[in-house]
Short mmCIF file of C-alpha atoms and ligand atoms in Angstrom, two decimals:
data_model
loop_
_atom_site.label_atom_id
_atom_site.label_comp_id
_atom_site.label_asym_id
_atom_site.label_seq_id
_atom_site.Cartn_x
_atom_site.Cartn_y
_atom_site.Cartn_z
CA MET A 146 2.96 -57.92 -26.45
CA LYS A 147 1.66 -54.53 -28.01
CA LEU A 148 -1.84 -54.96 -25.84
CA ARG A 149 0.81 -55.19 -22.82
CA HIS A 150 2.45 -51.90 -23.73
CA LEU A 151 -0.95 -50.15 -24.39
CA VAL A 152 -2.53 -51.37 -20.88
CA ALA A 153 0.78 -50.37 -19.49
CA GLY A 154 1.18 -47.19 -21.03
CA LEU A 155 -2.56 -46.21 -20.46
CA LEU A 156 -2.51 -47.15 -16.25
CA THR A 157 0.59 -44.97 -16.01
CA ALA A 158 -1.11 -42.02 -17.86
CA GLY A 159 -4.39 -42.55 -15.52
CA LEU A 160 -1.86 -42.91 -12.07
CA ALA A 161 -0.22 -39.82 -13.43
CA PHE A 162 -3.49 -37.96 -14.23
CA ALA A 163 -4.46 -38.70 -10.91
CA ALA A 164 -2.02 -37.43 -8.59
CA PHE A 165 -2.18 -34.67 -11.32
CA ALA A 166 -6.11 -33.93 -10.45
CA GLN A 167 -4.73 -34.39 -6.55
CA GLN A 168 -2.91 -31.27 -7.06
CA PRO A 169 -4.07 -28.38 -5.21
CA LEU A 170 -4.77 -25.42 -8.00
CA VAL A 171 -2.07 -22.33 -6.85
CA ILE A 172 -3.19 -18.92 -6.90
CA LYS A 173 -0.38 -16.75 -6.66
CA PHE A 174 -1.39 -13.54 -4.75
CA SER A 175 0.97 -10.74 -4.93
CA HIS A 176 0.93 -7.53 -3.38
CA VAL A 177 3.26 -4.60 -2.54
CA VAL A 178 2.83 -3.61 1.55
CA ALA A 179 4.57 -5.68 4.26
CA GLN A 180 3.21 -8.69 4.96
CA ASP A 181 2.30 -7.09 9.16
CA THR A 182 -0.36 -4.68 7.69
CA PRO A 183 -4.04 -4.27 6.68
CA LYS A 184 -3.02 -5.85 3.12
CA GLY A 185 -0.60 -8.21 3.89
CA LYS A 186 -2.70 -9.82 7.18
CA ALA A 187 -6.43 -9.39 5.00
CA SER A 188 -4.34 -11.51 2.04
CA GLU A 189 -3.24 -14.46 4.27
CA PHE A 190 -6.26 -14.44 6.20
CA PHE A 191 -7.48 -15.06 2.82
CA ALA A 192 -5.07 -17.78 1.67
CA LYS A 193 -5.72 -19.95 5.01
CA ARG A 194 -9.33 -19.72 4.36
CA ALA A 195 -9.44 -20.31 0.92
CA GLY A 196 -7.58 -23.46 1.16
CA GLU A 197 -9.97 -24.30 4.39
CA LEU A 198 -12.82 -23.70 1.86
CA THR A 199 -11.83 -25.47 -0.86
CA GLY A 200 -11.34 -28.44 1.30
CA GLY A 201 -7.30 -28.04 0.00
CA LYS A 202 -8.49 -27.92 -3.46
CA VAL A 203 -6.99 -24.41 -3.73
CA LYS A 204 -3.60 -23.09 -2.15
CA VAL A 205 -2.97 -19.67 -2.28
CA GLU A 206 0.79 -18.67 -2.12
CA VAL A 207 0.83 -14.72 -1.21
CA TYR A 208 3.58 -13.05 -2.24
CA ALA A 209 4.41 -9.59 -0.21
CA ASN A 210 6.15 -6.35 -0.19
CA SER A 211 7.14 -6.84 -4.14
CA THR A 212 8.93 -9.68 -4.10
CA LEU A 213 7.42 -11.24 -7.17
CA TYR A 214 6.53 -8.15 -9.21
CA LYS A 215 5.94 -4.05 -8.52
CA ASP A 216 3.46 -1.91 -8.74
CA LYS A 217 3.65 -1.09 -12.75
CA GLU A 218 4.82 -5.15 -13.36
CA GLU A 219 1.78 -6.99 -10.71
CA MET A 220 -1.20 -5.41 -13.40
CA GLU A 221 0.89 -6.54 -16.22
CA ALA A 222 1.49 -10.09 -15.20
CA LEU A 223 -1.96 -10.39 -13.81
CA GLN A 224 -3.32 -9.33 -17.52
CA ILE A 225 -1.13 -12.54 -19.16
CA GLY A 226 -2.11 -14.72 -16.06
CA ALA A 227 1.41 -14.43 -14.67
CA VAL A 228 0.07 -14.34 -11.36
CA GLN A 229 -3.69 -14.65 -10.58
CA MET A 230 -4.73 -12.01 -7.86
CA LEU A 231 -3.36 -8.73 -6.65
CA ALA A 232 -4.71 -6.17 -4.37
CA PRO A 233 -3.47 -2.61 -5.51
CA SER A 234 -4.49 0.30 -4.05
CA LEU A 235 -7.43 2.44 -6.00
CA ALA A 236 -4.95 4.74 -7.26
CA LYS A 237 -2.93 2.47 -9.32
CA PHE A 238 -6.03 1.21 -12.16
CA GLY A 239 -5.67 4.94 -14.19
CA PRO A 240 -2.69 3.92 -15.88
CA LEU A 241 -5.04 1.01 -16.55
CA GLY A 242 -7.25 3.38 -18.63
CA ALA A 243 -10.13 3.41 -15.89
CA ARG A 244 -10.03 6.84 -14.90
CA GLU A 245 -13.10 6.63 -12.96
CA PHE A 246 -11.10 4.86 -9.83
CA GLU A 247 -9.27 7.75 -9.24
CA VAL A 248 -12.48 9.60 -7.47
CA PHE A 249 -11.13 7.36 -4.90
CA ASP A 250 -7.53 9.67 -4.45
CA LEU A 251 -9.93 13.34 -4.32
CA PRO A 252 -8.75 15.09 -1.54
CA PHE A 253 -11.24 15.49 1.72
CA ILE A 254 -13.96 13.33 -0.39
CA PHE A 255 -14.76 10.69 2.64
CA ASP A 256 -14.94 12.45 6.09
CA ASN A 257 -14.15 9.04 7.48
CA SER A 258 -14.91 5.38 6.32
CA ASP A 259 -18.49 5.31 6.52
CA GLU A 260 -18.81 8.10 3.63
CA LEU A 261 -16.21 5.51 1.86
CA HIS A 262 -18.61 2.44 2.62
CA LYS A 263 -21.51 4.13 1.40
CA VAL A 264 -19.74 3.78 -2.09
CA THR A 265 -18.00 0.86 -2.51
CA THR A 266 -20.92 -1.02 -1.35
CA GLY A 267 -23.18 0.64 -3.12
CA PRO A 268 -23.57 1.24 -7.25
CA VAL A 269 -20.67 3.07 -7.87
CA GLY A 270 -18.38 0.16 -6.73
CA LYS A 271 -20.18 -2.00 -8.39
CA GLN A 272 -20.23 0.09 -11.54
CA LEU A 273 -16.58 0.66 -11.29
CA PHE A 274 -16.01 -3.56 -10.93
CA GLY A 275 -17.50 -3.39 -14.82
CA LYS A 276 -15.11 -0.75 -15.77
CA LEU A 277 -12.44 -3.57 -15.54
CA GLN A 278 -13.99 -6.12 -17.13
CA SER A 279 -13.31 -4.89 -20.49
CA ARG A 280 -9.81 -5.50 -19.90
CA GLY A 281 -9.83 -8.74 -18.68
CA ILE A 282 -9.98 -8.34 -15.31
CA THR A 283 -12.78 -9.01 -12.64
CA GLY A 284 -12.89 -6.90 -9.27
CA LEU A 285 -13.78 -9.01 -6.41
CA ALA A 286 -13.92 -7.20 -3.07
CA TYR A 287 -12.64 -3.12 -1.87
CA TRP A 288 -9.97 -3.18 0.96
CA ASP A 289 -9.63 -0.70 3.55
CA ASN A 290 -6.18 0.73 4.46
CA GLY A 291 -6.86 4.04 5.68
CA PHE A 292 -6.90 7.76 5.92
CA LYS A 293 -3.46 9.42 4.70
CA SER A 294 -0.64 11.34 6.62
CA PHE A 295 2.17 13.97 5.11
CA SER A 296 5.57 13.61 5.82
CA ALA A 297 8.86 15.50 5.01
CA ASN A 298 11.47 16.44 6.15
CA LYS A 299 10.19 20.32 7.82
CA PRO A 300 6.79 20.78 9.44
CA LEU A 301 3.25 20.95 7.09
CA LYS A 302 1.29 22.82 9.14
CA ALA A 303 -0.19 25.46 6.04
CA PRO A 304 -0.37 24.87 2.45
CA ASP A 305 2.14 27.16 2.04
CA ASP A 306 4.74 24.61 3.40
CA PHE A 307 4.46 22.34 0.37
CA LYS A 308 6.13 24.47 -1.89
CA GLY A 309 8.90 23.43 -4.00
CA LEU A 310 8.88 20.24 -1.84
CA LYS A 311 9.10 17.01 -4.29
CA MET A 312 6.75 14.71 -2.60
CA ARG A 313 5.91 10.56 -4.26
CA ILE A 314 3.02 10.17 -4.93
CA GLN A 315 1.23 6.48 -6.42
CA SER A 316 0.42 6.94 -10.25
CA SER A 317 -2.72 8.69 -10.23
CA LYS A 318 -3.48 12.06 -12.58
CA VAL A 319 -5.41 13.42 -9.19
CA LEU A 320 -2.46 12.99 -7.05
CA GLU A 321 -0.75 15.01 -9.11
CA ALA A 322 -3.48 17.75 -9.29
CA GLN A 323 -3.82 17.32 -5.12
CA MET A 324 -0.14 18.27 -5.02
CA ARG A 325 0.05 21.35 -7.33
CA ALA A 326 -2.59 22.47 -5.94
CA VAL A 327 -0.06 23.96 -2.96
CA GLY A 328 2.61 24.24 -4.84
CA ALA A 329 5.05 20.41 -4.43
CA LEU A 330 6.15 19.21 -7.31
CA PRO A 331 4.85 15.27 -7.58
CA GLN A 332 6.79 12.51 -8.56
CA VAL A 333 5.08 9.00 -9.20
CA MET A 334 7.56 6.18 -7.76
CA ALA A 335 6.63 2.26 -7.61
CA PHE A 336 6.32 1.91 -3.70
CA SER A 337 9.16 -0.48 -3.54
CA GLU A 338 11.32 2.61 -3.96
CA VAL A 339 10.19 4.95 -2.19
CA TYR A 340 12.23 4.52 1.66
CA GLN A 341 15.18 4.59 -1.01
CA ALA A 342 14.08 8.16 -2.30
CA LEU A 343 13.15 9.63 1.15
CA GLN A 344 16.64 8.33 2.32
CA THR A 345 19.03 10.06 -0.07
CA GLY A 346 16.60 12.94 -1.01
CA VAL A 347 15.56 11.82 -4.40
CA VAL A 348 12.23 13.39 -2.95
CA ASP A 349 11.55 15.36 -0.09
CA GLY A 350 8.33 14.16 1.43
CA THR A 351 5.35 11.53 1.07
CA GLU A 352 1.43 10.62 1.79
CA ASN A 353 0.28 7.39 3.05
CA PRO A 354 -1.28 5.52 5.97
CA HIS A 355 0.70 4.98 9.39
CA SER A 356 0.72 1.19 8.56
CA ASN A 357 2.74 1.66 5.21
CA LEU A 358 4.46 4.69 6.50
CA TYR A 359 6.01 2.37 9.46
CA THR A 360 6.47 -0.90 8.09
CA GLN A 361 8.65 0.75 5.03
CA LYS A 362 9.99 3.06 8.25
CA MET A 363 9.67 5.90 6.35
CA HIS A 364 9.85 7.54 8.86
CA GLU A 365 13.11 6.88 10.09
CA VAL A 366 14.03 8.85 7.21
CA GLN A 367 11.38 11.53 7.77
CA LYS A 368 11.67 14.33 10.42
CA HIS A 369 8.04 15.69 10.46
CA MET A 370 4.51 13.68 9.98
CA THR A 371 1.24 16.00 9.98
CA VAL A 372 -1.97 13.91 10.80
CA SER A 373 -4.25 15.29 8.29
CA ASP A 374 -6.32 12.58 7.26
CA HIS A 375 -7.53 14.39 3.89
CA GLY A 376 -7.67 11.74 0.89
CA TYR A 377 -7.92 8.02 1.37
CA LEU A 378 -5.78 4.66 0.45
CA GLY A 379 -7.92 1.54 -0.30
CA TYR A 380 -7.32 -1.44 -2.75
CA ALA A 381 -9.03 -3.31 -5.20
CA VAL A 382 -9.00 -7.40 -5.18
CA ILE A 383 -8.62 -8.21 -8.00
CA THR A 384 -8.53 -11.57 -10.31
CA ASN A 385 -7.85 -12.49 -14.00
CA LYS A 386 -11.11 -12.69 -15.46
CA LYS A 387 -10.17 -15.66 -17.47
CA PHE A 388 -9.23 -17.61 -15.07
CA TRP A 389 -11.73 -17.02 -12.63
CA ASP A 390 -14.52 -17.81 -15.35
CA GLY A 391 -12.74 -21.47 -16.02
CA LEU A 392 -13.13 -22.20 -12.63
CA PRO A 393 -15.06 -25.26 -11.28
CA ALA A 394 -18.38 -22.98 -10.24
CA ASP A 395 -18.17 -24.98 -6.63
CA VAL A 396 -15.10 -23.88 -6.06
CA ARG A 397 -15.23 -20.09 -7.13
CA GLY A 398 -17.92 -20.24 -4.64
CA GLN A 399 -15.70 -21.24 -1.79
CA LEU A 400 -13.29 -18.55 -2.57
CA GLU A 401 -15.89 -16.09 -2.28
CA LYS A 402 -16.94 -16.86 0.65
CA ALA A 403 -13.33 -16.59 1.56
CA MET A 404 -13.08 -13.33 -0.04
CA GLU A 405 -16.36 -12.17 1.83
CA GLU A 406 -14.61 -13.18 5.24
CA ALA A 407 -11.42 -12.06 4.30
CA THR A 408 -13.03 -8.38 3.16
CA ALA A 409 -14.67 -7.98 6.79
CA PHE A 410 -11.60 -8.94 8.56
CA ALA A 411 -9.53 -6.63 6.02
CA ASN A 412 -12.36 -3.52 7.23
CA LYS A 413 -12.20 -4.47 10.97
CA ILE A 414 -8.48 -4.59 11.33
CA ALA A 415 -7.56 -1.80 9.37
CA LYS A 416 -8.15 1.05 11.79
CA GLU A 417 -6.93 -0.78 14.53
CA GLU A 418 -3.70 -1.38 12.65
CA ASN A 419 -3.02 2.28 11.40
CA ASP A 420 -3.66 3.38 14.92
CA GLY A 421 -1.12 0.85 16.38
CA ALA A 422 1.47 1.97 13.61
CA LEU A 423 0.99 5.93 14.76
CA GLU A 424 1.79 4.87 18.37
CA LYS A 425 4.32 3.17 17.32
CA VAL A 426 6.21 6.33 15.20
CA LYS A 427 5.39 8.67 18.31
CA ALA A 428 7.16 6.46 20.51
CA SER A 429 9.81 5.61 18.30
CA GLY A 430 10.64 9.26 18.40
CA LYS A 431 12.79 9.77 14.71
CA THR A 432 9.61 11.77 13.64
CA GLN A 433 7.77 14.59 15.37
CA VAL A 434 3.98 13.74 14.75
CA TYR A 435 1.54 16.64 14.01
CA MET A 436 -1.96 16.63 14.98
CA PRO A 437 -3.06 19.92 12.67
CA THR A 438 -6.30 22.66 14.11
CA PRO A 439 -9.87 22.72 12.85
CA ALA A 440 -8.70 26.00 11.40
CA GLU A 441 -5.18 24.47 9.61
CA ARG A 442 -6.86 21.36 8.18
CA LEU A 443 -9.26 23.67 6.80
CA ALA A 444 -7.20 25.95 5.17
CA LEU A 445 -5.43 22.66 3.90
CA LYS A 446 -9.31 20.96 2.23
CA LYS A 447 -9.61 25.09 0.59
CA ALA A 448 -6.29 24.66 -0.52
CA MET A 449 -7.12 21.16 -2.12
CA VAL A 450 -10.92 20.81 -2.82
CA PRO A 451 -10.58 22.67 -6.23
CA VAL A 452 -9.22 18.96 -7.52
CA HIS A 453 -12.46 17.99 -7.68
CA LYS A 454 -13.59 20.16 -10.44
CA GLU A 455 -10.12 20.51 -12.30
CA MET A 456 -10.76 16.60 -12.54
CA GLU A 457 -14.18 16.79 -13.15
CA SER A 458 -13.76 15.68 -17.29
CA ARG A 459 -10.58 12.99 -16.02
CA ILE A 460 -12.62 11.24 -13.99
CA GLY A 461 -16.45 11.91 -14.94
CA LYS A 462 -18.53 14.61 -13.76
CA GLU A 463 -21.27 11.72 -12.79
CA THR A 464 -19.10 9.72 -11.05
CA ILE A 465 -18.08 12.54 -8.60
CA GLU A 466 -21.82 13.09 -8.90
CA ALA A 467 -22.62 10.06 -7.32
CA VAL A 468 -20.05 9.85 -4.62
CA TYR A 469 -21.42 12.85 -3.54
CA LYS A 470 -24.80 11.48 -3.57
CA ALA A 471 -23.74 8.70 -1.61
CA THR A 472 -21.72 10.48 0.84
CA GLY A 473 -23.46 13.95 1.58
CA PHE A 474 -20.14 15.99 0.76
CA ASP A 475 -21.10 19.33 -0.58
CA PRO A 476 -17.94 21.01 -2.68
CA GLY A 477 -19.81 24.26 -2.24
CA LYS A 478 -20.04 24.28 1.63
CA LEU A 479 -16.54 24.19 2.96
C1 LMR B 1358 1.45 3.20 -1.98
O1 LMR B 1358 2.08 3.06 -3.53
O2 LMR B 1358 1.64 3.91 -1.45
C2 LMR B 1358 0.64 1.91 -2.13
O3 LMR B 1358 -0.41 2.08 -2.74
C3 LMR B 1358 1.16 1.05 -1.24
C4 LMR B 1358 0.05 -0.11 -1.08
O4 LMR B 1358 -0.21 -1.18 -2.06
O5 LMR B 1358 -0.73 0.09 -0.27
#
């Protein structure tokens, strides 16, 4: 009798284990932007390929638009293991203590995406990921968004036009310095709160690539936008280090392959998505889009580039110089 019970118990446990073993491993991937953006599309692409390449062993659940966590909470959630993957913008690593990432926020440091890729795919990109390990984070890839435009309810053509404007920024001391360099008042705010803050006048303006501006409908509450391309906004796809190291090696390899494909996809669509969003903003007729002249852009550059020197002690001189070396940027030649 007892033996029968034991056998039955073992069988039930065995069946339960087999059923459990067949459950896919769930990876929660949280981000703050709309699905219809470079990051939104790339994360969906990754989820699809991760499922295919692991033969269904892994299910990636993507939570877009801050539905699961906002900017600050998502970093904490990753570190405690409540989510397994994120793709925060590079400007959001400073508060973790990884200040070197703010080198990407320096105004006018990249002239184009090719220069940026020399950094992200080179030794600097790798070294920066190394800084995350001690914080329980593994960096998996850099994904593009693009170059930022400024927006406000007044035209922004010359550095003086920014004086006294409350400008929403991401949580980066470099962006804070960039806004102060033209006399604006920077206000750090979670991405999910920007639309309402612009609508109610809590802030006067902001900066973002066009895909973010359009999909959050910021153009509906901003009368003017200047295509200044003054700075870059991109992402680091990150995972919880303990979770990642604990994956079976074959599954980890398949996920790395899915990430490689998703990265190529992200970087291929980013520019098209931003160009498309700019056209939609123009077509909406709600925001007047201004293309600065080369002289106007140079004046803005001259006003903002001193931020590089000012931020040297925060970011690290070596990191800034390594980026200059990779891109050929020379602050002395303006
Ligand atoms: C922002 O906060 O403006 C951006 O970092 C949002 C994003 O993830 O693109």
